mmCIF file of C-alpha atoms in Angstrom:
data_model
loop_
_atom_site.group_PDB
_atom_site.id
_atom_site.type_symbol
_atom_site.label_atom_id
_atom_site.label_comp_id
_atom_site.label_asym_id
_atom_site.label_seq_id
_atom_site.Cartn_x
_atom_site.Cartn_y
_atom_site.Cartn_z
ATOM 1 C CA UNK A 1 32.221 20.989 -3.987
ATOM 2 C CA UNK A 2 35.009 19.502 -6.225
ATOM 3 C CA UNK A 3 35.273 16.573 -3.253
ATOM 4 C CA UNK A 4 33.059 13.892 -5.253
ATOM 5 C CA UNK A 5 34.431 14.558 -8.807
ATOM 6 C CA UNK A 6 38.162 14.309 -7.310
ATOM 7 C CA UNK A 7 37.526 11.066 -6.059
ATOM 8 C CA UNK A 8 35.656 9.822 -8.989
ATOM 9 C CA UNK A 9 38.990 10.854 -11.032
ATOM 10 C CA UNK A 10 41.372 8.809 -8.912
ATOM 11 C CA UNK A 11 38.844 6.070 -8.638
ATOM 12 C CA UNK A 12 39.232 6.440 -13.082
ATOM 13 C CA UNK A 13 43.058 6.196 -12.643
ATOM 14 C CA UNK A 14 43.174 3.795 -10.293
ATOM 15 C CA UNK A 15 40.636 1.455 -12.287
ATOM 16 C CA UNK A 16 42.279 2.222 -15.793
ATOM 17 C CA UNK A 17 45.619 1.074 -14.377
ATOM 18 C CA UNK A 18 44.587 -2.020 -13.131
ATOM 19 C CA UNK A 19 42.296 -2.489 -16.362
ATOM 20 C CA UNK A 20 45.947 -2.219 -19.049
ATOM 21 C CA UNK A 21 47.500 -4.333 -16.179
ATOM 22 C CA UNK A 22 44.877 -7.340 -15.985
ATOM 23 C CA UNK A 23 41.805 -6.690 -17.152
ATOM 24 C CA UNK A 24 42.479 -6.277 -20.469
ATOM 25 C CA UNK A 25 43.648 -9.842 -20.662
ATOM 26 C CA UNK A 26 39.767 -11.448 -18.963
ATOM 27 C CA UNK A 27 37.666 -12.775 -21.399
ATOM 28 C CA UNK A 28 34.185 -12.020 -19.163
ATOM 29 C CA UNK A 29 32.725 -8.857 -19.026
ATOM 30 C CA UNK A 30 33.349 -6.754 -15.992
ATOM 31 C CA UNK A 31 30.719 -4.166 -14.042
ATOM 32 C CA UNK A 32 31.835 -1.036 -16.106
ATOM 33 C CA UNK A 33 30.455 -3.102 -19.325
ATOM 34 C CA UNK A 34 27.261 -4.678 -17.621
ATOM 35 C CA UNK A 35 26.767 -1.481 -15.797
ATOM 36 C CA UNK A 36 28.596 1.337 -16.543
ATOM 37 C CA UNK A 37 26.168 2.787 -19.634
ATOM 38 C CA UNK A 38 23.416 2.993 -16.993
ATOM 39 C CA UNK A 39 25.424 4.833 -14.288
ATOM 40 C CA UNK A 40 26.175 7.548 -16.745
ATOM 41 C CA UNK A 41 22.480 7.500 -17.749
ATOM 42 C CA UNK A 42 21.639 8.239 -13.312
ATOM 43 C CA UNK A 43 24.381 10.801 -12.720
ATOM 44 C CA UNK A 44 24.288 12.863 -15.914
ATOM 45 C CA UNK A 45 20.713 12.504 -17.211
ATOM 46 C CA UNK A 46 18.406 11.899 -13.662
ATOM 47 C CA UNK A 47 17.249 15.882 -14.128
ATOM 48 C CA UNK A 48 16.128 15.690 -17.525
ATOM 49 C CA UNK A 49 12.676 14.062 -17.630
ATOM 50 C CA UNK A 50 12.459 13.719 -21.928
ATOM 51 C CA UNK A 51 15.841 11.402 -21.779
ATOM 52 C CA UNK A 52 13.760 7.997 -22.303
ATOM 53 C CA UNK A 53 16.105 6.637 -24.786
ATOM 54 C CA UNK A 54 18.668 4.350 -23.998
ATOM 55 C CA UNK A 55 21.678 3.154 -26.712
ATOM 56 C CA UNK A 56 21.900 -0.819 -27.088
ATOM 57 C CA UNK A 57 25.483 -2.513 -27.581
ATOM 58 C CA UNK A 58 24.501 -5.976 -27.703
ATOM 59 C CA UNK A 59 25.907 -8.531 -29.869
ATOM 60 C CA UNK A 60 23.834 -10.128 -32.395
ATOM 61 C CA UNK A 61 23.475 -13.681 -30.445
ATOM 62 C CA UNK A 62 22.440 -11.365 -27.345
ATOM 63 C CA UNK A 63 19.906 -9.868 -29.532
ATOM 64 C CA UNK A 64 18.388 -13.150 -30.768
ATOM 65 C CA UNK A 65 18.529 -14.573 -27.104
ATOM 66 C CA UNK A 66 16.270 -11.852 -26.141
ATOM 67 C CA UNK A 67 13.921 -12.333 -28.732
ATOM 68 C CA UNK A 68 13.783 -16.487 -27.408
ATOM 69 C CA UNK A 69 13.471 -15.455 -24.080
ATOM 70 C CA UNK A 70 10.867 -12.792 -25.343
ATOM 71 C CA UNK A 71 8.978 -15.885 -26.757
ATOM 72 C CA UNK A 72 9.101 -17.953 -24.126
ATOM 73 C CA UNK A 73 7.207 -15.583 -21.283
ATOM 74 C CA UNK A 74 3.592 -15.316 -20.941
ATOM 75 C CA UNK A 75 2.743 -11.763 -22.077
ATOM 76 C CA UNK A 76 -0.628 -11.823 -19.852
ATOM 77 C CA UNK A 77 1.304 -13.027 -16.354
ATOM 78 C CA UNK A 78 0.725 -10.625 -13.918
ATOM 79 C CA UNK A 79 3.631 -11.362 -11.645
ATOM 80 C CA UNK A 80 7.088 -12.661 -12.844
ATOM 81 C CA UNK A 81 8.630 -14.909 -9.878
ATOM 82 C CA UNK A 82 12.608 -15.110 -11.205
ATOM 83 C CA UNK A 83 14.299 -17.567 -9.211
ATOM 84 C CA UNK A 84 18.258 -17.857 -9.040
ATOM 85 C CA UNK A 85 18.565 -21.072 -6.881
ATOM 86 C CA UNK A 86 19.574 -19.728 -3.747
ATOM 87 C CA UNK A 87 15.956 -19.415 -2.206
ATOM 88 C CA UNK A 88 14.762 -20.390 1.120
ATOM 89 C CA UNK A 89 11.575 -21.622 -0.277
ATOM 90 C CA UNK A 90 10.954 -21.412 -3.769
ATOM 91 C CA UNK A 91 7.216 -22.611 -2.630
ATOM 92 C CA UNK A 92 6.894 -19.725 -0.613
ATOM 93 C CA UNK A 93 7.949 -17.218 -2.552
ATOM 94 C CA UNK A 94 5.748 -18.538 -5.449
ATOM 95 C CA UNK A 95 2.647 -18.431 -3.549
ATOM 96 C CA UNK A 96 3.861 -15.086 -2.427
ATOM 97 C CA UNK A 97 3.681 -13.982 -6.352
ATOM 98 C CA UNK A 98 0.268 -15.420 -6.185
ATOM 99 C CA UNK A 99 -1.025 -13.131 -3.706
ATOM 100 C CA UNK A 100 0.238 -10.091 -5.763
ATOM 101 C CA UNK A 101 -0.843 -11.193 -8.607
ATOM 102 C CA UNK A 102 -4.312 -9.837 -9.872
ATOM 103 C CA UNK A 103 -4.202 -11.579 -13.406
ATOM 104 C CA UNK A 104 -5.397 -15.115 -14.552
ATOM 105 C CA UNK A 105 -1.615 -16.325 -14.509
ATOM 106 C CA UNK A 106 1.875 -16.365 -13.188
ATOM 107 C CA UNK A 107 5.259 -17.217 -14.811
ATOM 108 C CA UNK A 108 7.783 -18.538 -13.226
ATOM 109 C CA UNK A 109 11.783 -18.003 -14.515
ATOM 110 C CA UNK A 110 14.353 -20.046 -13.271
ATOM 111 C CA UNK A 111 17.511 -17.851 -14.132
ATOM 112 C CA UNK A 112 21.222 -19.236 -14.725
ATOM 113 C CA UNK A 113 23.665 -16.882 -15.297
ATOM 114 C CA UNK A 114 27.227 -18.650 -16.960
ATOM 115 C CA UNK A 115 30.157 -17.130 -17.991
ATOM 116 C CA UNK A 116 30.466 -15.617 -21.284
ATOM 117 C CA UNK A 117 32.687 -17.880 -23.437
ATOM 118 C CA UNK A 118 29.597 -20.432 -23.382
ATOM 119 C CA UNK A 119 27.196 -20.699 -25.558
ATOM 120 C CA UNK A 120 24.465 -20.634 -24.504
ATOM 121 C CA UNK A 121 22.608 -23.226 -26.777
ATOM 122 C CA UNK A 122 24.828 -25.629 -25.176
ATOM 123 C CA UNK A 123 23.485 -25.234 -21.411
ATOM 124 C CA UNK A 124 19.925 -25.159 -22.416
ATOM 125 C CA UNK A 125 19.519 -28.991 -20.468
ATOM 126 C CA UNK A 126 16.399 -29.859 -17.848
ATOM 127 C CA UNK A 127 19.065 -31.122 -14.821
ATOM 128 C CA UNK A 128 17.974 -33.236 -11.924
ATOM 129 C CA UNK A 129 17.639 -29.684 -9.966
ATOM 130 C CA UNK A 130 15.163 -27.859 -12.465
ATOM 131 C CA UNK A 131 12.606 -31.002 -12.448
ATOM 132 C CA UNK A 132 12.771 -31.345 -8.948
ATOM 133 C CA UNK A 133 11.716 -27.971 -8.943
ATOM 134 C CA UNK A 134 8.965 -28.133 -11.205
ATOM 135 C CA UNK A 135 7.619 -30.519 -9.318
ATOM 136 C CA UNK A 136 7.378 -28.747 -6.233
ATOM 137 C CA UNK A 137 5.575 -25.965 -8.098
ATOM 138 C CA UNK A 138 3.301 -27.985 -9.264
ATOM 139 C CA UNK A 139 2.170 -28.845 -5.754
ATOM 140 C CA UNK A 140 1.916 -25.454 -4.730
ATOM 141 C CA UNK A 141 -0.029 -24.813 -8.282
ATOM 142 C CA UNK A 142 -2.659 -27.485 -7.262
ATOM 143 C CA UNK A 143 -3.321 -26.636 -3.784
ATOM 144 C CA UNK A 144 -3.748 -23.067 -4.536
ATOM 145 C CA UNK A 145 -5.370 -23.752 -7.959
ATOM 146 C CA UNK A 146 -3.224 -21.559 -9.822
ATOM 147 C CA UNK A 147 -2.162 -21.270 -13.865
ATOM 148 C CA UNK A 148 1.800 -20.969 -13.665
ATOM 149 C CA UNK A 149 4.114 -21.129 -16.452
ATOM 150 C CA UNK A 150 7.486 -22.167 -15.244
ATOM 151 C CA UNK A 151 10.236 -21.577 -17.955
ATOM 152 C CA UNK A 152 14.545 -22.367 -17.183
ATOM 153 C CA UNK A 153 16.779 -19.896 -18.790
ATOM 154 C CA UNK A 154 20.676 -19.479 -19.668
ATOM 155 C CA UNK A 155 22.278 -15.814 -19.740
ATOM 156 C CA UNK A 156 25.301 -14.090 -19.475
ATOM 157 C CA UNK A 157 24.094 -11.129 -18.015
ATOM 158 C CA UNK A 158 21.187 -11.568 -15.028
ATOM 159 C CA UNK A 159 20.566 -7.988 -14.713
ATOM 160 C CA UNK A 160 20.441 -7.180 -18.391
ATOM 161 C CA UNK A 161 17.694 -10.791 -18.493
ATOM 162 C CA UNK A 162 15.398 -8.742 -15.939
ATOM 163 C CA UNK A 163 15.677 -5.625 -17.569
ATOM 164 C CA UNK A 164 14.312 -7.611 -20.588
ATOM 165 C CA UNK A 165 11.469 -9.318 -18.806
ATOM 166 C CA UNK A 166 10.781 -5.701 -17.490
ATOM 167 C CA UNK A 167 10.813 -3.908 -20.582
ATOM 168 C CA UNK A 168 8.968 -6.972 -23.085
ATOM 169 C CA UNK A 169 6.233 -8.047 -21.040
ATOM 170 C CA UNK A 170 3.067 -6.561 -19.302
ATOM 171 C CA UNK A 171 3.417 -7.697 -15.962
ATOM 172 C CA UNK A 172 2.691 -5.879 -12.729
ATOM 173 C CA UNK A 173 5.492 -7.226 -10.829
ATOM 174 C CA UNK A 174 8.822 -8.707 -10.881
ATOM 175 C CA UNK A 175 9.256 -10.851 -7.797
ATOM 176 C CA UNK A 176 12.791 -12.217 -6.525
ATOM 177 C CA UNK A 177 14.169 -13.336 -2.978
ATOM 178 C CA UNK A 178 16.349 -11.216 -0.734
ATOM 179 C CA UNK A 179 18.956 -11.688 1.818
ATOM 180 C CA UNK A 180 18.270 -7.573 3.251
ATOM 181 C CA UNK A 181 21.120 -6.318 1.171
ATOM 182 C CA UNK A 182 20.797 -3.572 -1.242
ATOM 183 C CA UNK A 183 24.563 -2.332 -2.322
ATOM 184 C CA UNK A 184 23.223 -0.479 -5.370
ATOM 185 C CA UNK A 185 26.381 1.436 -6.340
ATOM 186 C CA UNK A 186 27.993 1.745 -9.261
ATOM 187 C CA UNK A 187 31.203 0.832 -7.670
ATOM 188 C CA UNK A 188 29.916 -2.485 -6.626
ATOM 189 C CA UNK A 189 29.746 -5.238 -8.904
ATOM 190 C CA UNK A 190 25.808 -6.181 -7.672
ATOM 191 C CA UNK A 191 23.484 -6.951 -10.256
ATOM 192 C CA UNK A 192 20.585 -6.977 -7.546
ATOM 193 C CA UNK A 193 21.069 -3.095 -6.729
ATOM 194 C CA UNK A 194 20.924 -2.469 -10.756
ATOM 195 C CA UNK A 195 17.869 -4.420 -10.805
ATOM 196 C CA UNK A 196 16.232 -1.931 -8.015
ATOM 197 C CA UNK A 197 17.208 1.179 -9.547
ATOM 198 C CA UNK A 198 16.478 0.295 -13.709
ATOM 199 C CA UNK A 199 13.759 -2.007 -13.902
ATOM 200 C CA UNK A 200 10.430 -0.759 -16.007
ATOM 201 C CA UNK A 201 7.622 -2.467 -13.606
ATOM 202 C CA UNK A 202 6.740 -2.596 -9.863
ATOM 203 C CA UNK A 203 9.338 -4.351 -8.097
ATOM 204 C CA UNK A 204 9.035 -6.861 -5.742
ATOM 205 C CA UNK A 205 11.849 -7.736 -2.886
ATOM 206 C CA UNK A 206 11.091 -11.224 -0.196
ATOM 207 C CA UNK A 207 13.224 -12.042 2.365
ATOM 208 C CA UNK A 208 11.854 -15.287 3.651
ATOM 209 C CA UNK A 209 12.924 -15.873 7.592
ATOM 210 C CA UNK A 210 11.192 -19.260 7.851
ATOM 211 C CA UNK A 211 7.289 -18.136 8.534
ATOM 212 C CA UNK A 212 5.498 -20.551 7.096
ATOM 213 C CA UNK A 213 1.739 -18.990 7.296
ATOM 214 C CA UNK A 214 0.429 -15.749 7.129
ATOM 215 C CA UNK A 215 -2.288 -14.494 9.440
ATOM 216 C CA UNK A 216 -1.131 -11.197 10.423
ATOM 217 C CA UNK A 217 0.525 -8.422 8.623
ATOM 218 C CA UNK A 218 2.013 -5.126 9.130
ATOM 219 C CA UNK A 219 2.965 -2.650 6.728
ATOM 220 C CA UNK A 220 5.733 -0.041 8.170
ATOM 221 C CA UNK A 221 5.671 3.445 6.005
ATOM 222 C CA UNK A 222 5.789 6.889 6.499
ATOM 223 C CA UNK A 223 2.215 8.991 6.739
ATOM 224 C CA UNK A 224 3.712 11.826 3.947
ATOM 225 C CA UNK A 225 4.688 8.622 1.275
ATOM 226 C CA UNK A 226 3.621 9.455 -2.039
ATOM 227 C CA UNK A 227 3.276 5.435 -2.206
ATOM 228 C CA UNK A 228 1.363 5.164 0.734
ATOM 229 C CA UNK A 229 -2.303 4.429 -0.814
ATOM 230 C CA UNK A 230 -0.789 2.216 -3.392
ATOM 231 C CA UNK A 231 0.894 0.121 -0.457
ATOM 232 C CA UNK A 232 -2.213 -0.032 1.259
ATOM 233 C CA UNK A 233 -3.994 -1.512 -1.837
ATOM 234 C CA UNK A 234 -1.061 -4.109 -2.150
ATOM 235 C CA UNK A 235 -1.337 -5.198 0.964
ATOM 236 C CA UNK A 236 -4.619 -5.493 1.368
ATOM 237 C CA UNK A 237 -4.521 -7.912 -1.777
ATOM 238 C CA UNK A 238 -2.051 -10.052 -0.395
ATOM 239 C CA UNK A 239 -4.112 -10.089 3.033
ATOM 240 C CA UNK A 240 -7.019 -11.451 0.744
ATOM 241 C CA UNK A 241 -5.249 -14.557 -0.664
ATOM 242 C CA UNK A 242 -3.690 -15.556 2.787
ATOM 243 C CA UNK A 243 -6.975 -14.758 4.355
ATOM 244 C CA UNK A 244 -4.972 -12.327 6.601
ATOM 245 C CA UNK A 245 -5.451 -9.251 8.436
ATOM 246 C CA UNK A 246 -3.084 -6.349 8.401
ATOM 247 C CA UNK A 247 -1.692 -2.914 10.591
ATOM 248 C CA UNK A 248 -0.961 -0.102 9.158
ATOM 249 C CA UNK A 249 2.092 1.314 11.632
ATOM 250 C CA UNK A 250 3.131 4.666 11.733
ATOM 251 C CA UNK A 251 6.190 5.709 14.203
ATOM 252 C CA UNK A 252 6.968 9.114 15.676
ATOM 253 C CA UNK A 253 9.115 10.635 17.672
ATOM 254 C CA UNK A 254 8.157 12.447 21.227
ATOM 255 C CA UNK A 255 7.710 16.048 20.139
ATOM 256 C CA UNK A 256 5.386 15.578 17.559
ATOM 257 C CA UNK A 257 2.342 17.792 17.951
ATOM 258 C CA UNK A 258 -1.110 16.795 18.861
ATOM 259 C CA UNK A 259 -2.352 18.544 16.079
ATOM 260 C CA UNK A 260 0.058 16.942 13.877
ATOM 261 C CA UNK A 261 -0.932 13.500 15.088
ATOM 262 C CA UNK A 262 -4.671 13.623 15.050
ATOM 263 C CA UNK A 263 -4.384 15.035 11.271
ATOM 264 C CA UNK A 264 -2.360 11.910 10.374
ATOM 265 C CA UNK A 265 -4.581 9.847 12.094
ATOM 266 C CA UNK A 266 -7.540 10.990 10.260
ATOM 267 C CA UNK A 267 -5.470 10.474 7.185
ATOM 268 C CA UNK A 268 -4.793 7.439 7.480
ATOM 269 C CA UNK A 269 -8.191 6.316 8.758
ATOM 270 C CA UNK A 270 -9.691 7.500 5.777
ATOM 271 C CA UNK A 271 -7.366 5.346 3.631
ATOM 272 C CA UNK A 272 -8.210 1.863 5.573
ATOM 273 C CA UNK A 273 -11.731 2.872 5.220
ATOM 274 C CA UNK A 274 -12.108 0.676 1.764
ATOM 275 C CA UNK A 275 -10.359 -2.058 3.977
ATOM 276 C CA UNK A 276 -12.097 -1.410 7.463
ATOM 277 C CA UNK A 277 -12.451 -5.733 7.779
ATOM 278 C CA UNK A 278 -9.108 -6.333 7.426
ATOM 279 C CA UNK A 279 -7.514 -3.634 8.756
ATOM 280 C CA UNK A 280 -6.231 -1.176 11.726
ATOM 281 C CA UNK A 281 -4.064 1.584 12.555
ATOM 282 C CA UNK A 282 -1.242 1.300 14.868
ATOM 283 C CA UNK A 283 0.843 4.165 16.107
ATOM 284 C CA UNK A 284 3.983 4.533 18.167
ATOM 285 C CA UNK A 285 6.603 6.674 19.941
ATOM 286 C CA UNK A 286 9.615 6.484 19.279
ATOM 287 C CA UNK A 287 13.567 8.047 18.883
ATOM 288 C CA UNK A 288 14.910 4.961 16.762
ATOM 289 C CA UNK A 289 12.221 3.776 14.354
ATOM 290 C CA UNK A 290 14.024 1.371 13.324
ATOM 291 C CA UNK A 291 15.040 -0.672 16.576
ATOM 292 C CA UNK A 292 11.105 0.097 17.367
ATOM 293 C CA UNK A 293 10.091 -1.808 14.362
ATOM 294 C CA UNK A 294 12.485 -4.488 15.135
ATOM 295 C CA UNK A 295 10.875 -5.413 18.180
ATOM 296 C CA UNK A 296 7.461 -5.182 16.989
ATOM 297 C CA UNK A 297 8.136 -7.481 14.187
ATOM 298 C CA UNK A 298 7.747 -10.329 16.609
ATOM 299 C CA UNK A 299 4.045 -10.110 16.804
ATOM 300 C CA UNK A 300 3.790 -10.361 13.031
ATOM 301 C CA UNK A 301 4.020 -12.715 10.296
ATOM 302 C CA UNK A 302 4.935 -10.483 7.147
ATOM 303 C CA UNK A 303 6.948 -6.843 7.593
ATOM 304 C CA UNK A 304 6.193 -5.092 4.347
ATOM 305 C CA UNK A 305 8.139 -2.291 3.879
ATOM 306 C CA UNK A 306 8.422 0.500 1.028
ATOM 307 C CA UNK A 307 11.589 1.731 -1.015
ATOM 308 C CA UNK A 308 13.372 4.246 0.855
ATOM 309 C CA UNK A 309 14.801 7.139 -2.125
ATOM 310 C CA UNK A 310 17.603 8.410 -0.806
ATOM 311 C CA UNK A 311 20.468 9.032 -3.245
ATOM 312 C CA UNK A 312 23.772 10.573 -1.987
ATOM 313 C CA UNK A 313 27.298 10.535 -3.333
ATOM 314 C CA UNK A 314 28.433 7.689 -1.115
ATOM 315 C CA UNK A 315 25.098 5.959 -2.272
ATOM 316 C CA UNK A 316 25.965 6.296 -5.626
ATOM 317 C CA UNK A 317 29.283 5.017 -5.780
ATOM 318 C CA UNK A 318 29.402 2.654 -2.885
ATOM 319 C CA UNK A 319 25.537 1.166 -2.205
ATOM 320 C CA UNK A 320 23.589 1.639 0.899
ATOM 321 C CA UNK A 321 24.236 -1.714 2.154
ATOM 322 C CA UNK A 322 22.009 -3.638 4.502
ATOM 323 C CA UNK A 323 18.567 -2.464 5.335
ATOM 324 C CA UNK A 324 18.124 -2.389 8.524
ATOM 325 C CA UNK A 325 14.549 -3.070 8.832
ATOM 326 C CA UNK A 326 14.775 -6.201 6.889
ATOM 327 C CA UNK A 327 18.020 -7.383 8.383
ATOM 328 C CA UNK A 328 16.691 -7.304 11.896
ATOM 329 C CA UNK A 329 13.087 -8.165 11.299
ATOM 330 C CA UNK A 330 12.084 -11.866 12.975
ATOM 331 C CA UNK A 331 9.294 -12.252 10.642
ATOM 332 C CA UNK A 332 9.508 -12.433 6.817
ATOM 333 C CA UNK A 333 9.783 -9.340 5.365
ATOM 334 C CA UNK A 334 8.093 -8.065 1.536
ATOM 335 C CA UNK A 335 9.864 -4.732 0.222
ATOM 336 C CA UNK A 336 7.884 -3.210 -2.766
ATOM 337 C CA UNK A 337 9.584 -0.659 -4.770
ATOM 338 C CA UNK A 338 6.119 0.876 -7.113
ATOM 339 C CA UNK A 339 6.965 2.676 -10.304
ATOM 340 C CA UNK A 340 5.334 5.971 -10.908
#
């Protein structure tokens, strides 16, 4: 009904007063800038499949920035690891990349974002932190005999940097780490949530929870995913480089049919078929998938997980928060969001 856009127009007065009150006078950038062009583009456009192109209003420096950083990223990577200096394990989530990647080489991009009054030319320093860091890739490079490019960069803008590496290289995946929470709305100033919803490539999400190796793996998804073959194949890769085995775990409730059951079963049998060596199919019962998965978690290294795609008003303008699977998960988790 008229519900949503009535809120959305006091949530317009409300902002525009406090925007002629303060934010007129802030010299950096707020969400409605960064993001706002882009949340138009989801509400107004998402039903019209031939709207593919997207106004710039960059400045000229931004526009030369992106060609540097264009230059400076390795066109055949197959997996882009971005780091923002907050990981667990930056080790761990490289070697992670690793066993996504199906290419010759990686690239590694340690992102700064700094406010937008600074130039950026002036920032563009190897610290104490970013050599230290390079050095501990370079462990991980020689022990798993890898060919990584590691690159530090300056913005002003981290989601509109990823939407770049997204859109100007050929990579497979983007790879970052994850604390669980996803608050993609509009509302919410959370570049991450943008990053989810607007990036061009298969999207990679790692919350690390201290595992250190990987033997056993279970991938959580539901038997009518549209993604579920291309998860399988995923996983099944990353299985390969940790020398791992995986489950593929499928959870129902009570008064599911027998008929029902054994036709997913045969379904999904058929798709670990290609992977019958490292693989097996697990299913339970259960009213609350998500407390069921919780506990099960504890007899596996790696929870990898799907994109759930649900979009409702309150998504849209307030994020969906935590996910629950990830947040209560006590081994790592790996949530892949696949492009069609």
């Amino acid at each position: 009904g008229w519900m949503p856009i009535l809120v959305l127009l006091i949530i317009a007065l409300i902002g525009s007063i406090i925007y002629y009150t303060y934010g007129i006078k802030a010299s950096r950038t707020g969400v409605l800038r960064n993001y706002g062009h882009r949340a138009a583009k989801f509400l107004f456009f998402r039903n019209r499949n031939n709207y593919t192109e997207e106004k710039s209003n960059h400045s000229i420096s931004d526009e030369k920035h992106k060609d540097w950083l264009d230059g400076q990223i390795n066109p055949d990577a197959g997996v882009i690891i971005s780091l923002f200096g907050n990981e667990y394990s930056p080790e761990s989530l490289v070697e992670l990349g690793a066993a996504l990647n199906q290419r010759k080489s990686l690239q590694v991009v340690n992102i700064k974002e700094v406010p937008d009054q600074t130039f950026l030319d002036a920032v563009l320093i190897e610290t104490p932190k970013i050599r230290s860091l390079k050095r501990q890739l370079s462990i991980v490079q020689d022990i798993n005999k890898l060919k990584l490019d590691f690159e530090s960069i300056v913005t002003h803008n981290v989601s509109g940097t990823m939407q770049v590496l997204s859109d100007h290289s050929k990579s497979d995946w983007l790879l970052i780490s994850w604390d669980g929470r996803i608050s993609n709305g509009f509302i919410i100033n959370n570049p991450l949530g943008w990053i989810v919803s607007n990036i061009n490539s298969n999207f990679a999400l790692f919350k690390d929870n201290g595992v250190r190796y990987i033997n056993k793996v279970v991938l959580a998804v539901r038997p009518n995913s549209k993604e579920i073959k291309k998860l399988i194949m995923t996983t099944a890769n990353i299985c390969k480089f940790y020398n791992a085995s995986f489950t593929l775990l499928h959870v129902f409730s009570e008064d599911n049919t027998i008929d029902n059951l054994e036709e997913i079963k045969n379904n999904s049998d058929l798709l670990l078929s290609e992977y019958k060596d490292i693989s097996s199919l697990r299913i339970e019962y259960s009213e609350d998938p998500t407390e069921s998965v919780s506990e099960l978690t504890a007899e596996y290294d790696l929870l990898v997980l799907g994109t759930p795609k649900k979009d409702t008003w309150k998504s849209m303008l307030f994020g969906t928060g935590k996910d629950k699977f990830a947040v209560n998960s006590a081994c790592s988790v790996l949530r892949l969001t696949i492009k069609d």
